[in-house]
Short mmCIF file of C-alpha atoms and ligand atoms in Angstrom, two decimals:
data_model
loop_
_atom_site.label_atom_id
_atom_site.label_comp_id
_atom_site.label_asym_id
_atom_site.label_seq_id
_atom_site.Cartn_x
_atom_site.Cartn_y
_atom_site.Cartn_z
CA MET A 1 16.64 94.63 78.96
CA ALA A 2 18.88 97.60 78.06
CA SER A 3 20.24 99.53 81.02
CA THR A 4 20.88 102.79 79.14
CA GLN A 5 19.27 105.02 76.53
CA GLY A 6 21.59 103.53 73.94
CA ALA A 7 25.33 104.04 73.90
CA GLU A 8 27.23 105.59 70.98
CA VAL A 9 30.46 103.72 71.68
CA LEU A 10 30.69 100.23 73.16
CA VAL A 11 33.61 98.07 74.15
CA ALA A 12 33.35 94.35 74.79
CA SER A 13 36.03 92.26 76.46
CA ASN A 14 36.20 89.20 78.66
CA ARG A 15 37.99 90.98 81.51
CA GLY A 16 36.43 94.27 82.45
CA PRO A 17 37.82 97.38 84.14
CA VAL A 18 36.67 96.30 87.61
CA SER A 19 36.57 93.07 89.59
CA TYR A 20 34.95 92.21 92.92
CA GLU A 21 36.02 90.26 95.95
CA LEU A 22 33.34 88.85 98.21
CA SER A 23 34.12 88.58 101.91
CA PRO A 24 31.74 86.72 104.24
CA GLU A 25 31.13 89.64 106.68
CA GLY A 26 27.83 91.54 106.54
CA ASP A 27 24.42 90.67 105.22
CA GLY A 28 25.01 88.36 102.22
CA GLY A 29 28.71 89.28 102.27
CA THR A 30 30.66 92.46 101.57
CA LEU A 31 31.80 93.28 98.05
CA ARG A 32 35.08 95.08 97.48
CA ALA A 33 35.63 96.56 94.01
CA ARG A 34 39.14 96.69 92.51
CA ARG A 35 39.74 98.78 89.43
CA GLY A 36 42.23 97.74 86.78
CA GLY A 37 44.23 99.79 84.27
CA GLY A 38 45.43 99.08 80.75
CA GLY A 39 44.90 100.32 77.22
CA LEU A 40 41.13 100.07 77.06
CA VAL A 41 40.65 102.00 80.31
CA SER A 42 42.84 104.89 79.04
CA GLY A 43 41.21 104.66 75.62
CA LEU A 44 37.68 104.95 76.90
CA SER A 45 38.56 107.86 79.16
CA ALA A 46 40.06 109.61 76.09
CA ILE A 47 36.73 109.82 74.27
CA GLY A 48 35.52 112.21 76.98
CA PRO A 49 32.41 112.29 79.18
CA ASP A 50 30.18 113.71 76.41
CA THR A 51 30.19 110.51 74.42
CA ASP A 52 27.95 107.85 75.85
CA ALA A 53 30.06 104.75 76.21
CA VAL A 54 29.35 101.36 77.74
CA TRP A 55 31.82 98.58 78.49
CA VAL A 56 30.39 95.06 78.40
CA CYS A 57 32.46 92.40 80.18
CA ALA A 58 32.04 88.99 81.84
CA ALA A 59 31.76 88.17 85.51
CA LEU A 60 34.96 86.20 86.14
CA GLY A 61 34.43 84.87 89.64
CA ASP A 62 32.01 84.60 92.56
CA GLY A 63 32.49 88.22 93.67
CA ASP A 64 31.72 89.49 90.18
CA ARG A 65 28.64 87.26 89.95
CA GLU A 66 27.35 88.64 93.24
CA ALA A 67 27.90 92.20 91.97
CA VAL A 68 25.88 91.36 88.84
CA ARG A 69 23.07 89.98 91.01
CA ARG A 70 23.03 93.15 93.10
CA ALA A 71 23.00 95.31 89.94
CA ALA A 72 20.04 93.20 88.75
CA GLY A 73 21.86 92.60 85.44
CA GLY A 74 22.13 96.35 84.75
CA LEU A 75 25.05 98.75 85.02
CA LEU A 76 27.47 98.39 87.94
CA PRO A 77 27.44 101.21 90.52
CA ALA A 78 29.36 104.20 89.14
CA GLU A 79 31.39 104.57 92.37
CA ASP A 80 32.91 101.12 91.74
CA THR A 81 33.93 101.91 88.17
CA GLY A 82 35.20 105.49 88.48
CA GLY A 83 32.13 106.71 86.59
CA GLN A 84 32.61 104.35 83.66
CA ARG A 85 29.36 102.70 82.54
CA VAL A 86 29.99 98.97 82.84
CA ARG A 87 27.59 96.13 82.21
CA MET A 88 28.93 92.85 83.56
CA LEU A 89 27.41 89.63 82.28
CA GLY A 90 26.57 86.98 84.87
CA ILE A 91 27.16 84.05 82.54
CA ASP A 92 26.57 80.66 84.20
CA ALA A 93 29.81 79.61 85.97
CA GLY A 94 30.02 76.24 84.16
CA VAL A 95 29.46 77.79 80.73
CA TYR A 96 32.00 80.49 81.54
CA ALA A 97 34.65 77.97 82.66
CA ASP A 98 34.21 75.90 79.49
CA ALA A 99 34.36 78.96 77.23
CA TYR A 100 37.24 80.77 78.99
CA ASN A 101 39.46 77.93 80.21
CA GLY A 102 38.24 75.10 77.98
CA ILE A 103 38.24 76.89 74.62
CA ALA A 104 39.76 80.38 74.75
CA ASN A 105 42.78 79.61 76.94
CA SER A 106 43.33 75.91 76.21
CA ALA A 107 42.65 75.86 72.47
CA LEU A 108 42.62 79.30 70.82
CA TRP A 109 45.49 80.69 72.89
CA PHE A 110 47.52 77.55 72.19
CA VAL A 111 46.84 77.75 68.45
CA HIS A 112 47.77 81.42 68.10
CA HIS A 113 50.89 81.07 70.26
CA MET A 114 51.78 77.69 68.71
CA LEU A 115 52.13 76.04 72.12
CA TYR A 116 51.02 72.46 71.47
CA GLN A 117 53.33 69.48 71.88
CA THR A 118 51.80 68.00 68.73
CA PRO A 119 52.59 64.26 69.09
CA LEU A 120 49.95 64.09 71.83
CA GLU A 121 47.90 67.25 71.53
CA PRO A 122 45.54 68.81 70.58
CA VAL A 123 42.72 66.25 70.76
CA PHE A 124 39.51 67.68 69.31
CA ASP A 125 36.99 65.14 70.57
CA ALA A 126 33.39 65.10 71.83
CA GLU A 127 34.41 66.94 75.02
CA PHE A 128 35.93 69.70 72.92
CA ARG A 129 32.67 69.95 70.93
CA ARG A 130 30.70 70.19 74.18
CA ARG A 131 32.89 73.07 75.32
CA TRP A 132 32.55 74.71 71.93
CA GLU A 133 28.81 74.98 72.58
CA SER A 134 29.66 76.96 75.73
CA TYR A 135 32.00 79.20 73.74
CA ARG A 136 29.11 79.89 71.37
CA ALA A 137 26.74 80.61 74.26
CA TYR A 138 29.28 82.95 75.89
CA ASN A 139 29.72 84.86 72.60
CA ARG A 140 25.93 84.97 72.14
CA ALA A 141 25.49 86.51 75.60
CA PHE A 142 27.87 89.33 74.62
CA ALA A 143 26.20 89.86 71.24
CA GLU A 144 22.77 90.09 72.86
CA ALA A 145 23.92 92.52 75.54
CA LEU A 146 25.68 94.72 72.98
CA ALA A 147 22.60 94.68 70.75
CA GLU A 148 20.51 95.86 73.70
CA GLU A 149 22.89 98.61 74.80
CA ALA A 150 23.83 100.16 71.45
CA ALA A 151 22.24 103.29 70.00
CA GLU A 152 21.33 103.32 66.29
CA GLY A 153 24.55 103.28 64.21
CA ALA A 154 26.82 103.00 67.30
CA ALA A 155 30.46 101.92 67.10
CA VAL A 156 31.26 98.63 68.87
CA LEU A 157 34.85 97.53 69.54
CA ILE A 158 35.01 93.80 70.35
CA GLN A 159 38.24 92.52 71.88
CA ASP A 160 40.24 89.38 71.42
CA TYR A 161 40.09 85.63 70.93
CA HIS A 162 37.48 85.14 73.65
CA LEU A 163 35.00 86.96 71.41
CA ALA A 164 35.75 85.75 67.89
CA LEU A 165 32.15 84.73 67.17
CA ALA A 166 30.45 87.81 68.62
CA PRO A 167 30.94 90.16 65.62
CA ARG A 168 28.88 87.97 63.26
CA MET A 169 26.25 87.26 65.94
CA LEU A 170 25.93 90.98 66.63
CA ARG A 171 25.80 91.83 62.93
CA GLN A 172 22.80 89.48 62.58
CA LEU A 173 21.02 91.13 65.50
CA ARG A 174 21.90 94.72 64.61
CA PRO A 175 22.88 95.33 60.96
CA ASP A 176 22.98 99.10 61.62
CA LEU A 177 26.05 98.97 63.91
CA ARG A 178 29.67 99.68 62.96
CA ILE A 179 31.59 96.75 64.39
CA GLY A 180 35.34 96.41 64.93
CA HIS A 181 37.22 93.36 66.22
CA PHE A 182 40.70 93.65 67.70
CA SER A 183 43.07 90.70 68.27
CA HIS A 184 45.55 91.24 71.11
CA THR A 185 47.30 87.94 70.39
CA PRO A 186 49.43 86.85 67.48
CA TRP A 187 47.52 85.13 64.69
CA ALA A 188 48.60 81.60 63.76
CA PRO A 189 49.99 80.88 60.28
CA PRO A 190 47.58 78.79 58.11
CA ASP A 191 49.32 75.41 58.58
CA TYR A 192 49.08 75.75 62.34
CA PHE A 193 45.62 77.35 62.39
CA ARG A 194 44.38 74.35 60.41
CA LEU A 195 45.09 72.05 63.35
CA LEU A 196 41.59 73.19 64.33
CA PRO A 197 38.72 71.13 62.89
CA ASP A 198 37.75 72.63 59.50
CA ASP A 199 34.26 73.71 60.55
CA ILE A 200 35.54 75.39 63.71
CA ALA A 201 38.34 77.16 61.82
CA ALA A 202 35.76 78.48 59.36
CA GLU A 203 33.38 79.52 62.14
CA LEU A 204 36.11 81.51 63.89
CA LEU A 205 37.13 83.34 60.74
CA THR A 206 33.59 84.10 59.59
CA GLY A 207 32.80 85.17 63.16
CA ILE A 208 35.47 87.89 63.02
CA LEU A 209 34.53 88.72 59.43
CA GLY A 210 31.12 89.73 60.76
CA ALA A 211 32.94 92.95 61.74
CA ASP A 212 33.40 95.90 59.39
CA ARG A 213 37.03 95.97 60.41
CA ALA A 214 39.35 93.36 61.90
CA ALA A 215 42.46 94.86 63.48
CA PHE A 216 45.74 93.46 64.79
CA LEU A 217 48.80 94.60 66.70
CA THR A 218 51.24 94.09 63.81
CA ARG A 219 51.25 93.65 60.05
CA ARG A 220 52.58 90.11 60.54
CA TRP A 221 49.51 88.99 62.50
CA ALA A 222 47.16 90.79 60.09
CA ASP A 223 48.78 89.02 57.13
CA ALA A 224 48.51 85.65 58.90
CA PHE A 225 44.78 86.24 59.43
CA THR A 226 44.30 87.11 55.76
CA ALA A 227 46.29 84.03 54.74
CA CYS A 228 44.06 81.82 56.97
CA CYS A 229 40.95 83.34 55.36
CA HIS A 230 42.30 82.50 51.89
CA ASP A 231 43.24 78.95 52.88
CA VAL A 232 40.08 78.09 54.81
CA LEU A 233 37.38 80.17 53.10
CA GLY A 234 38.77 80.69 49.61
CA PRO A 235 40.42 83.65 47.89
CA GLY A 236 39.56 87.18 48.92
CA ILE A 237 37.85 88.39 52.08
CA PRO A 238 34.26 87.34 51.34
CA SER A 239 32.57 89.83 53.66
CA GLY A 240 34.49 92.91 52.51
CA THR A 241 35.80 93.31 56.07
CA ARG A 242 38.67 95.82 56.17
CA ILE A 243 41.91 94.77 57.84
CA GLY A 244 43.82 97.22 60.05
CA VAL A 245 46.95 97.41 62.19
CA HIS A 246 47.30 99.44 65.41
CA GLY A 247 50.51 98.79 67.34
CA LEU A 248 49.57 99.58 70.92
CA GLY A 249 52.34 101.50 72.66
CA ALA A 250 53.28 102.29 76.27
CA ASP A 251 51.80 105.22 78.16
CA SER A 252 54.89 107.31 78.92
CA ASP A 253 53.20 110.08 80.95
CA PHE A 254 51.54 107.58 83.26
CA LEU A 255 54.64 105.39 83.61
CA ARG A 256 57.07 108.23 84.33
CA GLU A 257 54.82 109.76 86.97
CA ARG A 258 53.90 106.44 88.59
CA ALA A 259 57.51 105.22 88.65
CA HIS A 260 58.61 108.19 90.77
CA ARG A 261 56.21 107.78 93.65
CA ALA A 262 57.31 106.89 97.16
CA ASP A 263 56.20 103.25 97.07
CA VAL A 264 58.46 102.62 94.06
CA ALA A 265 61.42 104.27 95.82
CA GLU A 266 60.82 101.96 98.81
CA ARG A 267 60.79 98.88 96.54
CA MET A 268 63.98 100.08 94.85
CA ALA A 269 65.77 100.23 98.18
CA ALA A 270 64.61 96.70 99.05
CA LEU A 271 65.64 95.38 95.64
CA ARG A 272 69.06 97.03 95.88
CA GLU A 273 69.57 95.09 99.12
CA GLU A 274 68.70 91.83 97.39
CA ILE A 275 70.88 92.57 94.35
CA GLY A 276 73.94 93.80 96.23
CA GLU A 277 76.28 96.75 95.66
CA GLY A 278 77.60 97.50 92.17
CA ARG A 279 76.05 94.56 90.33
CA ARG A 280 74.43 94.67 86.89
CA THR A 281 70.81 93.59 86.53
CA ILE A 282 69.00 91.55 83.91
CA VAL A 283 65.30 92.27 84.51
CA ARG A 284 62.24 90.43 83.29
CA VAL A 285 58.61 90.99 84.34
CA ASP A 286 55.91 88.67 83.06
CA ARG A 287 52.75 86.87 83.91
CA THR A 288 53.76 83.22 84.38
CA GLU A 289 52.46 82.52 80.92
CA LEU A 290 53.61 79.56 78.81
CA SER A 291 54.34 81.81 75.84
CA LYS A 292 56.64 84.11 77.83
CA ASN A 293 59.46 81.56 77.80
CA ILE A 294 60.66 82.26 81.33
CA VAL A 295 62.31 78.85 81.75
CA ARG A 296 64.45 79.22 78.62
CA GLY A 297 65.35 82.72 79.84
CA LEU A 298 66.70 81.15 83.04
CA LEU A 299 68.53 78.46 81.08
CA ALA A 300 70.16 81.15 78.94
CA TYR A 301 71.24 83.01 82.08
CA ARG A 302 72.75 79.78 83.45
CA GLN A 303 74.59 79.34 80.14
CA LEU A 304 75.89 82.91 80.42
CA LEU A 305 77.32 82.17 83.85
CA ALA A 306 78.90 78.96 82.54
CA ASP A 307 80.38 80.45 79.34
CA HIS A 308 81.38 83.84 80.76
CA PRO A 309 82.57 83.30 84.32
CA GLU A 310 83.62 86.97 84.45
CA TRP A 311 79.94 87.80 85.09
CA ARG A 312 79.69 85.59 88.19
CA GLU A 313 79.09 87.73 91.31
CA ARG A 314 78.74 90.78 89.01
CA VAL A 315 75.21 90.29 87.69
CA VAL A 316 71.78 89.36 89.09
CA HIS A 317 68.81 88.10 87.11
CA VAL A 318 65.76 89.84 88.61
CA ALA A 319 62.81 87.76 87.42
CA PHE A 320 59.22 88.60 88.33
CA ALA A 321 56.82 85.87 87.28
CA TYR A 322 53.32 86.73 88.43
CA PRO A 323 50.53 84.15 88.73
CA SER A 324 48.31 83.63 85.71
CA ARG A 325 45.53 81.19 84.77
CA GLN A 326 46.21 78.97 87.75
CA ASP A 327 42.99 77.01 87.06
CA LEU A 328 44.91 75.25 84.29
CA ALA A 329 47.20 72.41 85.42
CA VAL A 330 49.75 73.14 82.70
CA TYR A 331 50.19 76.71 84.02
CA ARG A 332 50.65 75.42 87.58
CA ALA A 333 53.28 72.96 86.38
CA TYR A 334 55.04 75.70 84.43
CA THR A 335 55.13 77.94 87.53
CA ASP A 336 56.74 75.06 89.48
CA GLU A 337 59.33 74.62 86.75
CA VAL A 338 60.24 78.33 86.84
CA ARG A 339 60.80 78.05 90.59
CA ARG A 340 62.77 74.81 90.27
CA VAL A 341 65.19 76.11 87.62
CA ALA A 342 65.75 79.38 89.51
CA GLN A 343 66.58 77.42 92.67
CA GLU A 344 68.88 75.13 90.72
CA ILE A 345 70.87 78.09 89.38
CA ASN A 346 71.11 79.62 92.84
CA GLY A 347 72.25 76.26 94.24
CA GLU A 348 74.85 75.80 91.50
CA TYR A 349 76.36 79.30 91.37
CA GLY A 350 75.23 81.21 94.47
CA THR A 351 77.74 82.32 97.09
CA PRO A 352 77.19 83.54 100.66
CA ASP A 353 76.75 87.12 99.43
CA TRP A 354 75.48 86.64 95.87
CA THR A 355 72.10 85.26 94.84
CA PRO A 356 72.27 84.89 91.03
CA VAL A 357 68.47 84.80 90.50
CA VAL A 358 66.09 86.99 92.51
CA LEU A 359 62.68 85.51 91.72
CA HIS A 360 59.41 87.04 92.92
CA VAL A 361 56.05 85.49 92.15
CA LYS A 362 53.68 87.81 94.02
CA ASP A 363 52.21 90.51 91.80
CA ASP A 364 53.37 93.97 92.88
CA PHE A 365 53.14 96.78 90.32
CA ALA A 366 55.28 99.22 92.32
CA ARG A 367 58.04 96.59 92.58
CA SER A 368 57.84 95.96 88.82
CA LEU A 369 58.41 99.67 88.19
CA ALA A 370 61.30 99.63 90.68
CA ALA A 371 62.90 96.78 88.71
CA TYR A 372 62.33 98.69 85.46
CA ARG A 373 64.17 101.68 86.92
CA LEU A 374 67.11 99.52 88.00
CA ALA A 375 67.34 97.51 84.77
CA ASP A 376 70.66 97.43 82.91
CA VAL A 377 69.28 94.76 80.58
CA ALA A 378 65.63 93.90 79.93
CA LEU A 379 65.03 90.31 78.83
CA VAL A 380 61.89 89.81 76.71
CA ASN A 381 62.17 86.44 74.98
CA PRO A 382 58.63 85.11 74.31
CA ILE A 383 58.02 82.11 72.09
CA ARG A 384 55.36 84.27 70.47
CA ASP A 385 53.59 87.37 71.72
CA GLY A 386 50.95 89.71 70.29
CA MET A 387 53.01 92.78 71.25
CA ASN A 388 54.72 92.64 74.68
CA LEU A 389 54.40 95.97 76.42
CA VAL A 390 57.20 95.23 78.91
CA ALA A 391 59.66 95.62 76.00
CA LYS A 392 58.23 99.09 75.41
CA GLU A 393 57.92 100.10 79.06
CA VAL A 394 61.38 99.33 80.49
CA PRO A 395 63.28 101.73 78.18
CA VAL A 396 60.84 104.51 79.17
CA VAL A 397 61.36 103.99 82.89
CA SER A 398 64.94 102.72 83.36
CA ASP A 399 67.04 105.35 85.15
CA GLU A 400 70.28 104.84 83.22
CA GLY A 401 68.79 103.48 79.98
CA CYS A 402 68.68 99.76 79.36
CA ALA A 403 69.76 97.34 76.67
CA LEU A 404 66.86 95.26 75.38
CA VAL A 405 67.25 91.57 74.54
CA LEU A 406 64.19 90.89 72.43
CA SER A 407 62.66 87.84 70.79
CA ARG A 408 62.02 88.21 67.10
CA GLU A 409 58.68 86.45 67.74
CA ALA A 410 57.27 89.32 69.85
CA GLY A 411 55.04 91.79 68.05
CA ALA A 412 57.21 94.56 69.54
CA TYR A 413 60.09 93.35 67.35
CA GLU A 414 58.48 95.09 64.33
CA GLU A 415 58.97 98.49 66.00
CA LEU A 416 61.94 97.89 68.32
CA GLY A 417 64.05 95.36 66.41
CA ASP A 418 66.59 97.92 65.11
CA ASP A 419 67.75 98.98 68.57
CA ALA A 420 67.37 95.67 70.41
CA VAL A 421 69.70 92.68 70.66
CA VAL A 422 67.48 90.24 68.83
CA VAL A 423 67.16 86.53 69.70
CA ASN A 424 65.55 83.33 68.48
CA PRO A 425 63.63 82.40 71.65
CA TYR A 426 64.42 78.69 71.35
CA ASP A 427 68.18 79.24 71.05
CA ILE A 428 69.63 79.11 74.56
CA THR A 429 73.24 79.57 73.43
CA GLY A 430 72.24 82.49 71.21
CA THR A 431 70.26 84.11 74.04
CA ALA A 432 73.20 83.67 76.45
CA GLU A 433 75.47 85.45 73.94
CA ALA A 434 72.86 88.19 73.49
CA LEU A 435 72.81 88.70 77.28
CA HIS A 436 76.61 88.90 77.28
CA GLU A 437 76.52 91.49 74.47
CA ALA A 438 73.79 93.51 76.21
CA LEU A 439 75.62 93.49 79.56
CA GLY A 440 78.82 94.65 77.88
CA MET A 441 77.21 97.39 75.78
CA PRO A 442 79.04 100.71 76.34
CA ALA A 443 77.03 103.09 78.54
CA GLY A 444 76.74 105.77 75.84
CA GLU A 445 75.42 103.37 73.21
CA ARG A 446 73.02 101.83 75.69
CA ALA A 447 71.59 105.22 76.64
CA GLU A 448 71.19 106.23 72.99
CA ARG A 449 69.50 103.00 72.02
CA SER A 450 67.26 103.14 75.08
CA LYS A 451 66.13 106.63 74.10
CA ARG A 452 65.22 105.45 70.61
CA LEU A 453 63.47 102.37 72.02
CA ALA A 454 61.43 104.57 74.36
CA ALA A 455 60.45 106.88 71.49
CA ALA A 456 59.40 103.97 69.25
CA GLY A 457 57.63 102.21 72.13
CA THR A 458 55.48 105.22 72.99
CA ALA A 459 54.62 106.28 69.42
CA LEU A 460 51.02 105.09 69.77
CA PRO A 461 49.92 105.53 73.41
CA PRO A 462 46.74 103.74 74.55
CA ALA A 463 44.38 106.71 74.15
CA ARG A 464 45.54 107.38 70.57
CA TRP A 465 45.46 103.63 69.81
CA PHE A 466 41.82 103.52 70.85
CA LEU A 467 40.77 106.73 69.08
CA ASP A 468 42.48 105.63 65.85
CA GLN A 469 40.34 102.50 65.82
CA LEU A 470 37.17 104.48 66.40
CA GLU A 471 38.09 106.91 63.63
CA ALA A 472 38.92 104.10 61.24
CA LEU A 473 35.50 102.63 61.91
CA GLY A 474 33.95 105.97 61.00
CA ARG A 475 32.54 107.67 64.09
O1 LIG B 1 47.57 89.09 75.28
C1 LIG B 1 46.22 88.98 75.01
C2 LIG B 1 45.43 89.16 76.26
O2 LIG B 1 44.05 89.10 76.04
C3 LIG B 1 45.75 90.46 76.96
O3 LIG B 1 44.99 91.51 76.47
C4 LIG B 1 45.49 90.10 78.38
O4 LIG B 1 46.47 90.71 79.17
C5 LIG B 1 45.62 88.61 78.44
O5 LIG B 1 45.72 88.14 77.17
C6 LIG B 1 44.41 87.98 79.07
O6 LIG B 1 44.77 87.39 80.22
P1 LIG B 1 43.72 86.83 81.26
O7 LIG B 1 43.38 85.45 80.79
O8 LIG B 1 44.44 86.85 82.53
O9 LIG B 1 42.55 87.75 81.24
#
């Protein structure tokens, strides 16, 4: 049952702009709404209040499911969403877990980021097929909700690898709609993509090709998608789907304003205490995500201290590794390994008044901005990354300008490569040398490069990124 008169613009994503926590107090428990930020939130606000827009997302946890029950499956209360019209889908918890953790995060994420240790994995067996049915059901729930909510000829922007099948499903239900799909991840090259069973590989591609337009963060990922279509489905793009590229940038106005509030100044003072007087900083801020390559970043830092003893006591690696996908054992193990290696380095090189690695694992946005402002060097060394906004944000916020050590496998490399110190993310020795070069970069050169990095990294701010996609779809 549609909850609106029919929206002109719709966005669909797994994670929505609001999440709920359920506490046991009160009749049936009290719900507390927490609003998130990010590109889609800024994008949707940019289309203005006159355009009817609805965001369809999934209930992620128990609090969200309770909120969906209280909204009787319709729109969430406007006071929880800042006025944004949000329809959250109360997909069965078991189906959701199989689709999100079992397929999207354990298979599709691994394929696109090339994370498998292939002698033993992946194993596409009967259990995988069972979960695939849940992935289909999850995509169908989105397609049905979008079909219900959309006005005649509306524009629908479907996000990411969670929702690869939804464009075709929606096309079948509503041929009148203009449908776009956007991939926020890298796209795997054909040889790696074809680890997937042939029928599943074809279903994923034809799912996305149900859209009028399939868009990516970089030309490299768009070309990989096209190459997979050729290899799996045959030459040409059978559906006539157009391919686009929109390189999401950082939001400089927001970042500069937010980074100069009092809570950030407080965090800066606390961090300065931890770092110690007059020391250089190598800053990284990531979710503790397998693709972010935090452990090799630490190993490279250890190598730097071994090969260039002149930096001992004179530099601190400030590493923020915030919890992510802790339902998956491999992510929990990776988090433990990050902690272990950081402790090892501190044990090996630390002195009574120098802690070589300052590691924080509790998410704190104000502290992240404080670290950005203090950064002499930003380390962004992912194995593979759709874009990596940290690489674009630190140069905007850093007080003195920072040198950027950047993996050539991050999408951001396409735009920032010229002014970064570029690394192969697997090469520890090479990354250690890059850190040495970045730390020793003359102040004038560093400031100049940082200015150019900030300009390139903010060329397509979130609102423009979103509007460009809508325009390309033909509003
Ligand atoms: O990088 C792709 C992406 O979908 C991002 O848009 C998002 O930050 C993340 O992955 C999803 O993470 P989570 O599983 O925590 O929602």
